[in-house]
Tab-separated table of C-alpha atoms in Angstrom:
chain	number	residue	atom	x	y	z
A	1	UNK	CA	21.198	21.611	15.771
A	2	UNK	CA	21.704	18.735	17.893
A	3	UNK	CA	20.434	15.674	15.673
A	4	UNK	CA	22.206	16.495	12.414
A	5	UNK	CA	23.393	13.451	10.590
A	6	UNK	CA	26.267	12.017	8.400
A	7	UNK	CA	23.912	10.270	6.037
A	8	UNK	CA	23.103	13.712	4.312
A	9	UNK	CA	26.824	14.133	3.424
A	10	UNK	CA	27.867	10.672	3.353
A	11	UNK	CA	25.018	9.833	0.648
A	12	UNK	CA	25.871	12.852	-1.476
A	13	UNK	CA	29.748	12.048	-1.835
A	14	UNK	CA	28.520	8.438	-3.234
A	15	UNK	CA	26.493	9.994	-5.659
A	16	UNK	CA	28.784	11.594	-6.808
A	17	UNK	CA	31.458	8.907	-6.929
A	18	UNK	CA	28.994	6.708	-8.787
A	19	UNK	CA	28.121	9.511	-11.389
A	20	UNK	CA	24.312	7.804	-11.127
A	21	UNK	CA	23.378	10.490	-13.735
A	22	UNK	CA	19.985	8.558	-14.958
A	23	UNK	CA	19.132	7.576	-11.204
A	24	UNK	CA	19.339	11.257	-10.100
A	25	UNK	CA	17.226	12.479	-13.598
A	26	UNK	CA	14.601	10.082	-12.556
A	27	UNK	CA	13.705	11.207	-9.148
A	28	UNK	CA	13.952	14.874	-10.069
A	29	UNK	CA	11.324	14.228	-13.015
A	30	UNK	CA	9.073	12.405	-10.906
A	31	UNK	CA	9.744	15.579	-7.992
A	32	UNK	CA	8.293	18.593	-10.956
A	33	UNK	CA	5.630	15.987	-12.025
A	34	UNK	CA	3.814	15.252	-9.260
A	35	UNK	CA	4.648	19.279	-7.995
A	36	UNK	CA	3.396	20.223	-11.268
A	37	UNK	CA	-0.021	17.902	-10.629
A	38	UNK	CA	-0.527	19.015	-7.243
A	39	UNK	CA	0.249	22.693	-7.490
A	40	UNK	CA	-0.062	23.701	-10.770
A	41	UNK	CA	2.557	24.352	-13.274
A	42	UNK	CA	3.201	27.814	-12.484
A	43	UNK	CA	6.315	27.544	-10.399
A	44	UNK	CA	6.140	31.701	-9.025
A	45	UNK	CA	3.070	30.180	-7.171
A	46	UNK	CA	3.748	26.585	-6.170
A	47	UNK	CA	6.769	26.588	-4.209
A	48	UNK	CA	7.236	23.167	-4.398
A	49	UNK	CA	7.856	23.076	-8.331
A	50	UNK	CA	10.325	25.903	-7.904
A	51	UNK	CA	12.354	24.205	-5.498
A	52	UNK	CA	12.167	20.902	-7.839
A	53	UNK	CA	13.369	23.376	-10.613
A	54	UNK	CA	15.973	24.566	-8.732
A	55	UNK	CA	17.165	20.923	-8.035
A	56	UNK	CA	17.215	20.085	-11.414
A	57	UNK	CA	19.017	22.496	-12.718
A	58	UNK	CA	21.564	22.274	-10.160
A	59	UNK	CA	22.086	19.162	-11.397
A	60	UNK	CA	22.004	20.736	-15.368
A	61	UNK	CA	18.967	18.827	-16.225
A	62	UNK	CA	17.594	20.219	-19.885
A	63	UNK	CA	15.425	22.882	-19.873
A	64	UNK	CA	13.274	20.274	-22.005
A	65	UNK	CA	12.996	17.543	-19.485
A	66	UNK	CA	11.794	20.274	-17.147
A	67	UNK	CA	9.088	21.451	-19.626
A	68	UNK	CA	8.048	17.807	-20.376
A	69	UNK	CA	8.215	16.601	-16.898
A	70	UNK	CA	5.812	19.797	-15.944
A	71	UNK	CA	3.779	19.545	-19.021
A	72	UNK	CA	3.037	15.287	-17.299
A	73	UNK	CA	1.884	16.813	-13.898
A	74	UNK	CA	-0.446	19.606	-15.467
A	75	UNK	CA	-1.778	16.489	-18.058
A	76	UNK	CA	-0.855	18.505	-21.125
A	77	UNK	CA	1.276	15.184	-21.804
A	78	UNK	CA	0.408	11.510	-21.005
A	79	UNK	CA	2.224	10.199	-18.158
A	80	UNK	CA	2.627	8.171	-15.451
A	81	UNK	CA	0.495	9.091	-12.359
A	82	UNK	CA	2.730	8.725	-9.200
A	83	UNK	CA	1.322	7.554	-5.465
A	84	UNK	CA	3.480	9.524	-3.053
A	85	UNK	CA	4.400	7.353	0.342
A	86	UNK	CA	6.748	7.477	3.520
A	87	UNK	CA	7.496	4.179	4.628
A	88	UNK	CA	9.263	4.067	8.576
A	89	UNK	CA	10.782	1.316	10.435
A	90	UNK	CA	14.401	0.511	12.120
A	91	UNK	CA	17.319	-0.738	10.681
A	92	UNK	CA	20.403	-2.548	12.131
A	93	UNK	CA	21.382	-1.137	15.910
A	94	UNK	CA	18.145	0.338	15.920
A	95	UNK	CA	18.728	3.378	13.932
A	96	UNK	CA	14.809	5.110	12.442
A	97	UNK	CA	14.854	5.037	9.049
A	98	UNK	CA	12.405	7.406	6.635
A	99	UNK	CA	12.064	5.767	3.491
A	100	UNK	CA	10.156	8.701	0.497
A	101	UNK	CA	7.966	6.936	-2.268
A	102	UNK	CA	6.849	7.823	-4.864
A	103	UNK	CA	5.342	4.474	-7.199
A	104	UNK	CA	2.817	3.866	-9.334
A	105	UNK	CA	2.465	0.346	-7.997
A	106	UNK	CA	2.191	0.338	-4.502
A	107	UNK	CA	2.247	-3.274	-3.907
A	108	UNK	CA	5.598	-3.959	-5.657
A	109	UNK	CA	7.274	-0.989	-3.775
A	110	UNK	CA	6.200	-2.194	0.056
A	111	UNK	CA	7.080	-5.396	-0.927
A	112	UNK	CA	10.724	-4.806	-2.027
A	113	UNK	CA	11.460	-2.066	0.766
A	114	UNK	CA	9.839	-4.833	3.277
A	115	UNK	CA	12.413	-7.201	1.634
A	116	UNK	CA	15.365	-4.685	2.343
A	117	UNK	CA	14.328	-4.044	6.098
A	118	UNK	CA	14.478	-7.967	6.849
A	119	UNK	CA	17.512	-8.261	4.709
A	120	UNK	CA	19.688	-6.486	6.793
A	121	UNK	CA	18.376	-7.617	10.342
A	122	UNK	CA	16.107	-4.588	10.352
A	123	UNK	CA	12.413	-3.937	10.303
A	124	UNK	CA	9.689	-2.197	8.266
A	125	UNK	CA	6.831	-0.416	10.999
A	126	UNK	CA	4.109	1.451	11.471
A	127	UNK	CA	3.003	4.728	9.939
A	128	UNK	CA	4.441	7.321	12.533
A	129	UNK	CA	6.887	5.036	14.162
A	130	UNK	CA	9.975	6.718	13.857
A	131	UNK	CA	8.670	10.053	11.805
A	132	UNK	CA	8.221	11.953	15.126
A	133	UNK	CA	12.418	11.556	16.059
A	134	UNK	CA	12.751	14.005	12.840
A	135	UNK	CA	12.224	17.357	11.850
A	136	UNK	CA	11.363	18.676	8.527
A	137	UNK	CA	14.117	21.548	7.081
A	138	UNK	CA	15.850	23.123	4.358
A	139	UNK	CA	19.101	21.405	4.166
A	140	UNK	CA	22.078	23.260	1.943
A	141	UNK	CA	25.115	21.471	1.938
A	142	UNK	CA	28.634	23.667	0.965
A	143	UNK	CA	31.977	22.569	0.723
A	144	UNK	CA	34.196	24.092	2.976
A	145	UNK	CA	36.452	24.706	0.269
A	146	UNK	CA	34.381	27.028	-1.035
A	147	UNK	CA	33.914	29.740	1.926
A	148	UNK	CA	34.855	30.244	5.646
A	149	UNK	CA	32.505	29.526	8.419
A	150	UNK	CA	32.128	32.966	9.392
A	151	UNK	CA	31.189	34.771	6.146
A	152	UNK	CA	28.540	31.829	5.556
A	153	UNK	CA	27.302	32.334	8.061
A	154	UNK	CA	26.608	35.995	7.673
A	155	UNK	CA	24.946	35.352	4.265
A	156	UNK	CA	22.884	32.248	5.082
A	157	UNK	CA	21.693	33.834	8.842
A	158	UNK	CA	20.895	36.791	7.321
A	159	UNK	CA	18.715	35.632	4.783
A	160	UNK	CA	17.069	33.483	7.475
A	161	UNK	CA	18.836	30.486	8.003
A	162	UNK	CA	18.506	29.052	11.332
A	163	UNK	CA	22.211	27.828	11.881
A	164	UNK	CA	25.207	26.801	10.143
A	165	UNK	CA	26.771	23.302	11.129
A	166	UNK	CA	30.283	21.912	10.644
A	167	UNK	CA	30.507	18.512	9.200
A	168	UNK	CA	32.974	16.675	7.632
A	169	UNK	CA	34.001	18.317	4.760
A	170	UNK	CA	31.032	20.402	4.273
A	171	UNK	CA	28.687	22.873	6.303
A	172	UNK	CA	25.043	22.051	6.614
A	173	UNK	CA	23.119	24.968	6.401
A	174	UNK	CA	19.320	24.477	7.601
A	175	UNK	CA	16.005	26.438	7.437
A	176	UNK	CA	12.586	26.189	8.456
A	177	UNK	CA	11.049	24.506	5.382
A	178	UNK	CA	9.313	28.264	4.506
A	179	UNK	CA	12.406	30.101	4.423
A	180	UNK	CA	14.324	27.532	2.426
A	181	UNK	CA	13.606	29.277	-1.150
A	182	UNK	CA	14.485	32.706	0.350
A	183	UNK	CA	17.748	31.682	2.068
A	184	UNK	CA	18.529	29.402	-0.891
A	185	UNK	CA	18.004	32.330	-3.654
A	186	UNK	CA	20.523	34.580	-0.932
A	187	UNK	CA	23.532	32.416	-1.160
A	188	UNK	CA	22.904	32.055	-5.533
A	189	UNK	CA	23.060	35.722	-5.474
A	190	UNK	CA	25.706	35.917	-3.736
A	191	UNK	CA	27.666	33.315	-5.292
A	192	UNK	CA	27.798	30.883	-2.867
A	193	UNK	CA	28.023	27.112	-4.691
A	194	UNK	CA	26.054	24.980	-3.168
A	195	UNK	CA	26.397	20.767	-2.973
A	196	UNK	CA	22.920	20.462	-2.851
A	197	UNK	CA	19.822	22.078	-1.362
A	198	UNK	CA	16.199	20.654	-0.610
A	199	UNK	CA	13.959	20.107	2.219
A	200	UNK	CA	14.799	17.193	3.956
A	201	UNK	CA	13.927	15.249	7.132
A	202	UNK	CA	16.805	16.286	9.857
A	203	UNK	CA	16.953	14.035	12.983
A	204	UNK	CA	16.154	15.497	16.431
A	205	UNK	CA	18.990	13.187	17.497
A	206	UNK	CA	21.567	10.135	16.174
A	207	UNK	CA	22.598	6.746	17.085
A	208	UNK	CA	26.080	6.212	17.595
A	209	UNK	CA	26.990	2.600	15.348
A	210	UNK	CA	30.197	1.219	16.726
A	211	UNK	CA	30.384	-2.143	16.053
A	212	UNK	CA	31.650	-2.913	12.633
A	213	UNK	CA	28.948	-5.377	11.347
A	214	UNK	CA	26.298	-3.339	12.254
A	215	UNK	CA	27.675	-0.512	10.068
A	216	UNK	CA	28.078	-2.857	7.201
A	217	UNK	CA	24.593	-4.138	7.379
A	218	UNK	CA	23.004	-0.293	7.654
A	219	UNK	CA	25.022	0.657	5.208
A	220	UNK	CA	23.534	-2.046	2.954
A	221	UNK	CA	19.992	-1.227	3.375
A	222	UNK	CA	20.894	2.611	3.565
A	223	UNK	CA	22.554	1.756	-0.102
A	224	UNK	CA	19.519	-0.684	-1.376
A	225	UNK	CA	17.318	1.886	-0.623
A	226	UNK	CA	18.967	4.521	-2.721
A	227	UNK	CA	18.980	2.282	-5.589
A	228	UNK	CA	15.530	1.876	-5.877
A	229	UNK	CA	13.811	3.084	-8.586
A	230	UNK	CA	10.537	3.841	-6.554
A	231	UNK	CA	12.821	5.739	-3.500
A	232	UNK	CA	13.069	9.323	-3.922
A	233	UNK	CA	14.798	9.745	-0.596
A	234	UNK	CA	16.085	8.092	2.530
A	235	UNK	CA	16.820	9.527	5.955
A	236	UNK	CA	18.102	7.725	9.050
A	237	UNK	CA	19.563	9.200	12.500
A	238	UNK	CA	23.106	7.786	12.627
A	239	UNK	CA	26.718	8.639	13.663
A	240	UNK	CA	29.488	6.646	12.554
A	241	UNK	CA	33.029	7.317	13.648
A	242	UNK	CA	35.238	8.793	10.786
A	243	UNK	CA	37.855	5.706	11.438
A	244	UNK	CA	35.254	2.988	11.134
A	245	UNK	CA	33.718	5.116	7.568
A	246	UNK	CA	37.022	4.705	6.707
A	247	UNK	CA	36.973	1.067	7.395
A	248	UNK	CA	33.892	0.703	5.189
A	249	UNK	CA	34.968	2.379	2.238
């Protein structure tokens, strides 16, 4: 697919390095709770709760935080009722940026993510600005390490899996968002360990950032982003050359 992105992998190895354990609890229970409100708690029929399941305990959440983040969304326990919002605008060397909400104060949450934009030289838009340069998909990330290209590729594709792309250290395996349970359950069965999996926002195509500054600043707001406690995700259609990543790190 022409517009995949670095930011998927790039934004996974820092989570890791930063071990943000609580950060990465956080979104996941507000992912099953407001699932669990708007689909039911049942997750064999509301697909969206199973794949926020599946998340979770990829990332070995309890089994209890699962049943008391659930138990929120269906109101069986008091909770926090969550607005869910995409905020779009342009950062530094005009590269789109998809910002995922999900706040139960909206007014605090465009204010700080409006802060961030003009922090970094960028700017917060309009509702459907920059969402039409992106298209929604499964994303499954695998380390290379793990499995050749080829025999990947014969599990994901035939489970459904639209292609298979090299990048970096990993391959990005994507789906249409409906087959991304089916092709996701395929590679689990057959053993295949997986980075991380969810539906994402994929770019149709990137922005090549050169210049050194620029990549600083976007990597800034890219960063402030993540670190908000409102954020649940961020996408942006970058490229950055593996010797200036280098430089940054």
């Amino acid at each position: 697919m022409a517009g995949h992105s670095k930011w998927a992998n790039i934004k996974h190895k820092k989570g890791a390095a930063d071990a943000k354990r609580g950060k990465i609890f956080t979104r996941l229970i507000k992912e099953i709770t407001v699932a669990a409100r708007m689909g039911g708690g049942d997750p064999d029929g509301n697909p969206r709760l199973r794949s926020a399941i599946a998340a979770a305990k990829q990332e070995n959440m309890p089994k209890d935080n699962i049943a008391r983040a659930i138990k929120k969304g269906t109101g069986e326990l008091e909770g926090e009722v969550y607005d869910e919002i995409l905020y779009e605008g342009y950062g530094p060397g005009g590269v789109a940026v998809l910002v995922e909400c999900m706040t139960d104060n909206r007014n605090r949450t465009v204010a700080d993510i409006r802060h961030y934009f003009s922090k970094s030289n960028g700017n917060l838009g309009e509702s459907g600005c920059v969402a039409w340069m992106f298209d929604k998909k499964g994303l499954i990330l695998v380390d290379k390490s793990v499995m050749g290209e080829d025999e990947l590729m014969d599990v994901a594709l035939d489970a459904g899996a639209e292609d298979v792309v090299e990048e970096d250290e990993q391959f990005q395996v994507l789906t249409t968002p409906e087959d991304f349970d089916a092709v996701r359950e395929a590679m689990e069965s057959a053993g295949v360990a997986m980075v991380s999996s969810e539906v994402s926002m994929i770019p149709k195509n990137t922005v090549d950032v050169t210049e050194e500054n620029v990549a600083k600043s976007l990597m800034k707001l890219l960063d402030n982003l993540e670190d908000h406690d409102d954020v649940q995700n961020v996408h942006a259609n970058f490229d950055i050359d593996d010797a200036l990543m280098e430089k940054l790190s």
